[in-house]
Short mmCIF file of C-alpha atoms and ligand atoms in Angstrom, two decimals:
data_model
loop_
_atom_site.label_atom_id
_atom_site.label_comp_id
_atom_site.label_asym_id
_atom_site.label_seq_id
_atom_site.Cartn_x
_atom_site.Cartn_y
_atom_site.Cartn_z
CA MET W 27 0.00 0.00 0.00
CA ARG W 28 1.15 3.52 -0.75
CA LEU W 29 0.06 5.77 2.07
CA VAL W 30 0.46 9.31 3.29
CA LEU W 31 -0.04 10.38 6.91
CA ILE W 32 -1.16 13.91 7.64
CA GLY W 33 -1.59 15.68 10.95
CA PRO W 34 -0.30 18.68 12.86
CA PRO W 35 3.13 18.49 14.50
CA GLY W 36 2.60 16.55 17.72
CA ALA W 37 -0.30 14.46 16.41
CA GLY W 38 1.72 11.28 16.97
CA LYS W 39 2.33 10.54 13.27
CA GLY W 40 5.80 9.11 13.88
CA THR W 41 4.60 6.71 16.58
CA GLN W 42 1.62 5.62 14.50
CA ALA W 43 3.70 5.29 11.34
CA ALA W 44 6.06 2.88 13.08
CA ILE W 45 3.16 0.70 14.29
CA LEU W 46 1.25 0.79 10.99
CA GLY W 47 4.39 0.19 8.91
CA THR W 48 5.18 -2.96 10.90
CA ALA W 49 1.58 -4.21 10.72
CA LEU W 50 1.32 -3.61 6.97
CA GLY W 51 4.86 -4.69 6.10
CA ILE W 52 5.86 -1.42 4.45
CA PRO W 53 8.65 1.00 5.35
CA HIS W 54 8.04 4.16 7.31
CA VAL W 55 9.52 7.09 5.40
CA SER W 56 9.73 10.24 7.53
CA THR W 57 11.14 13.36 5.88
CA GLY W 58 11.74 14.88 9.34
CA ASP W 59 13.84 11.83 10.33
CA LEU W 60 15.71 11.92 7.00
CA PHE W 61 16.50 15.61 7.51
CA ARG W 62 17.63 15.01 11.10
CA GLU W 63 19.95 12.21 9.90
CA HIS W 64 21.48 14.55 7.34
CA VAL W 65 21.86 17.33 9.92
CA GLY W 66 23.45 14.90 12.41
CA GLY W 67 25.78 13.54 9.74
CA ARG W 68 26.71 17.08 8.63
CA THR W 69 26.12 16.24 4.98
CA PRO W 70 25.81 19.13 2.46
CA LEU W 71 22.05 18.57 2.43
CA GLY W 72 22.01 18.59 6.24
CA ARG W 73 23.92 21.87 6.34
CA ARG W 74 21.36 23.43 4.03
CA ALA W 75 18.37 22.04 5.95
CA ALA W 76 19.51 22.77 9.53
CA GLU W 77 18.49 26.43 9.68
CA TYR W 78 14.98 25.60 8.46
CA LEU W 79 14.50 22.79 10.97
CA ASP W 80 15.69 25.02 13.81
CA ALA W 81 13.27 27.76 12.78
CA GLY W 82 10.37 25.34 12.24
CA ALA W 83 10.20 26.50 8.62
CA LEU W 84 9.73 24.31 5.56
CA VAL W 85 12.95 23.21 3.87
CA PRO W 86 12.90 24.46 0.23
CA ASP W 87 11.19 22.16 -2.24
CA ASP W 88 14.25 21.53 -4.41
CA VAL W 89 16.06 19.96 -1.44
CA THR W 90 13.02 18.15 -0.06
CA ASN W 91 11.72 16.76 -3.34
CA ALA W 92 15.15 15.46 -4.38
CA MET W 93 15.55 13.70 -1.04
CA VAL W 94 12.10 12.08 -1.32
CA ARG W 95 12.68 11.08 -4.93
CA GLU W 96 15.88 9.31 -3.94
CA ARG W 97 14.30 7.59 -0.93
CA LEU W 98 11.30 6.35 -2.94
CA ALA W 99 13.63 4.91 -5.58
CA ALA W 100 15.13 2.52 -3.00
CA PRO W 101 14.07 -1.10 -3.52
CA ASP W 102 12.39 -1.49 -0.11
CA THR W 103 9.58 0.84 -1.20
CA GLY W 104 8.67 -1.33 -4.22
CA GLN W 105 5.63 -2.83 -2.47
CA GLY W 106 4.60 0.41 -0.83
CA PHE W 107 5.46 2.89 1.88
CA LEU W 108 4.05 5.07 4.58
CA LEU W 109 5.02 8.69 4.06
CA ASP W 110 5.18 10.76 7.24
CA GLY W 111 5.84 14.49 6.85
CA PHE W 112 5.60 14.56 3.06
CA PRO W 113 3.83 16.09 1.24
CA ARG W 114 3.39 19.20 3.38
CA THR W 115 2.08 21.46 0.60
CA THR W 116 -0.13 20.93 -2.44
CA ALA W 117 2.92 21.65 -4.65
CA GLN W 118 4.74 18.73 -3.00
CA ALA W 119 1.62 16.61 -3.44
CA ASP W 120 1.74 17.31 -7.18
CA VAL W 121 5.38 16.21 -7.24
CA LEU W 122 4.50 13.01 -5.37
CA ALA W 123 1.67 12.24 -7.80
CA GLU W 124 4.06 12.66 -10.74
CA LEU W 125 6.70 10.50 -9.11
CA LEU W 126 4.20 7.69 -8.56
CA ALA W 127 2.55 8.03 -11.96
CA ALA W 128 5.96 7.64 -13.64
CA ASP W 129 5.97 4.06 -12.28
CA GLY W 130 2.26 3.47 -12.94
CA HIS W 131 1.36 3.84 -9.26
CA ARG W 132 -0.86 6.04 -7.17
CA LEU W 133 -1.70 6.54 -3.51
CA ASP W 134 -4.10 4.09 -1.88
CA ALA W 135 -5.09 6.26 1.06
CA VAL W 136 -4.26 9.34 3.09
CA VAL W 137 -4.66 9.03 6.84
CA GLU W 138 -5.38 12.20 8.77
CA PHE W 139 -4.65 12.23 12.50
CA ASP W 140 -7.07 14.76 13.88
CA VAL W 141 -6.09 16.31 17.23
CA PRO W 142 -7.10 19.67 18.76
CA GLU W 143 -4.31 22.24 18.67
CA ASP W 144 -4.10 22.72 22.46
CA VAL W 145 -3.50 18.98 22.90
CA VAL W 146 -0.63 18.87 20.37
CA ILE W 147 1.02 21.97 21.82
CA GLU W 148 0.97 20.41 25.29
CA ARG W 149 2.50 17.19 23.89
CA LEU W 150 5.24 19.03 22.00
CA LEU W 151 6.22 21.12 25.00
CA ASN W 152 6.78 17.85 26.88
CA ARG W 153 8.72 16.16 24.04
CA GLY W 154 11.81 18.38 24.19
CA ARG W 155 13.22 18.05 20.64
CA THR W 156 15.46 21.02 19.74
CA ASP W 157 12.70 22.41 17.50
CA ASP W 158 10.13 22.09 20.31
CA THR W 159 10.50 25.53 21.91
CA ALA W 160 7.24 27.45 22.42
CA GLN W 161 7.99 29.94 19.68
CA VAL W 162 9.03 27.33 17.08
CA ILE W 163 6.05 25.14 18.01
CA ARG W 164 3.69 28.05 17.35
CA HIS W 165 5.36 28.68 14.02
CA ARG W 166 5.11 25.01 12.98
CA GLN W 167 1.40 24.91 13.88
CA GLN W 168 0.81 28.04 11.85
CA ILE W 169 2.60 26.51 8.85
CA TYR W 170 0.50 23.38 9.26
CA ARG W 171 -2.71 25.41 9.20
CA SER W 172 -1.75 27.57 6.24
CA GLN W 173 0.34 25.21 4.05
CA THR W 174 -0.47 21.62 4.97
CA ALA W 175 -4.15 21.64 5.97
CA PRO W 176 -5.18 22.46 2.35
CA LEU W 177 -4.05 18.91 1.55
CA LEU W 178 -7.12 17.63 3.38
CA SER W 179 -9.35 18.85 0.58
CA TYR W 180 -6.73 18.06 -2.07
CA TYR W 181 -6.88 14.42 -0.92
CA GLU W 182 -10.60 14.43 -0.12
CA GLU W 183 -11.34 11.22 -2.01
CA LEU W 184 -8.53 9.26 -0.35
CA LEU W 185 -8.94 10.67 3.15
CA LEU W 186 -9.41 8.50 6.23
CA THR W 187 -9.80 10.72 9.29
CA ILE W 188 -8.82 9.21 12.63
CA ARG W 189 -9.48 10.99 15.91
CA ALA W 190 -6.01 10.82 17.45
CA THR W 191 -6.61 11.47 21.12
CA GLY W 192 -6.49 8.68 23.71
CA PRO W 193 -4.30 5.57 23.95
CA VAL W 194 -1.77 4.97 21.16
CA GLU W 195 -2.99 1.38 20.61
CA ASP W 196 -6.61 2.48 20.15
CA ILE W 197 -5.61 5.06 17.56
CA ALA W 198 -3.49 2.49 15.69
CA GLU W 199 -6.36 0.00 15.76
CA GLN W 200 -8.78 2.50 14.26
CA ALA W 201 -6.29 3.43 11.55
CA LEU W 202 -5.54 -0.21 10.74
CA ASP W 203 -9.24 -1.13 10.53
CA ALA W 204 -9.75 1.68 8.05
CA LEU W 205 -6.66 0.67 6.04
CA TYR W 206 -7.57 -3.02 5.92
CA ALA W 207 -10.97 -2.01 4.54
CA VAL W 208 -9.24 0.04 1.82
CA ARG W 209 -6.96 -2.89 1.00
CA GLU W 210 -9.89 -5.31 0.74
CA ARG W 211 -11.81 -2.97 -1.53
CA ARG W 212 -8.75 -2.58 -3.73
CA GLU W 213 -8.18 -6.33 -3.92
CA ALA W 214 -11.85 -7.03 -4.69
CA TRP W 215 -11.71 -4.39 -7.40
CA SER W 216 -8.60 -5.81 -9.05
CA THR W 217 -10.01 -9.36 -8.92
CA ALA W 218 -13.25 -8.18 -10.52
CA ARG W 219 -11.28 -6.40 -13.19
CA SER W 220 -9.08 -9.38 -14.01
CA THR W 221 -12.06 -11.81 -14.21
CA ALA W 222 -14.51 -9.50 -16.00
CA PRO W 223 -15.28 -10.44 -19.62
CA ARG W 224 -13.42 -8.18 -22.00
CA ALA W 225 -15.40 -5.75 -24.10
CA THR W 226 -15.17 -6.59 -27.76
P1 AMP L 30 8.77 16.57 11.39
O1 AMP L 30 9.70 15.61 12.04
O2 AMP L 30 7.87 15.95 10.37
O3 AMP L 30 8.03 17.44 12.38
O4 AMP L 30 9.70 17.58 10.53
C1 AMP L 30 10.67 18.37 11.18
C2 AMP L 30 11.12 19.50 10.26
O5 AMP L 30 11.69 18.97 9.06
C3 AMP L 30 10.02 20.44 9.78
O6 AMP L 30 9.71 21.44 10.74
C4 AMP L 30 10.67 21.03 8.53
O7 AMP L 30 11.66 21.98 8.86
C5 AMP L 30 11.38 19.82 7.95
N1 AMP L 30 10.50 19.07 7.03
C6 AMP L 30 10.03 17.80 7.20
N2 AMP L 30 9.27 17.43 6.15
C7 AMP L 30 9.27 18.47 5.29
C8 AMP L 30 8.66 18.71 4.01
N3 AMP L 30 7.86 17.79 3.43
N4 AMP L 30 8.89 19.90 3.41
C9 AMP L 30 9.68 20.82 3.97
N5 AMP L 30 10.27 20.68 5.18
C10 AMP L 30 10.07 19.52 5.84
#
């Protein structure tokens, strides 16, 4: 399955992506984690990205898209992936669609983790990552509202909205139930298509 996870910073996407990726047998691809690895490894890409991460700003698309393109070309994503943190804008979503279409693929579903803003801010303040200061948190939430939330209507037809408050396991169970239903529908559809009589 080819999946995208969407939710405000602090919605628990990373935690959920790890659980869902294991359950579905697909790799968890987090652009935030990829950037942090580059920053930690002091690669040229990391040196370019660091100031944006520290400010809670979006890394420019040329850097981000190239990194995603390279990651999605790796063989472990051949059977699918769970994208966490990408796309964050409709322009990135267009790039993703093109990338997939070039291989004859498309997204199966987009999972939205819906959490009230005061809950995510509280969580982030307790998490203590270097980009989790009050000011940077506010900035990241504002970017989510203005740049990323428009993806919810962009992906309207693929959207599975999960209320992401409460125990981690309950949230994962809800998301998995919804994803299994998508997978079954897709399999039923492809079986029907392969057994249907051909039009002459
Ligand atoms: P995250 O771990 O998803 O919260 O991402 C941490 C930071 O990495 C963000 O605040 C951005 O600076 C950067 N980042 C992650 N994904 C993207 C993306 N798709 N586009 C631009 N910047 C990103």
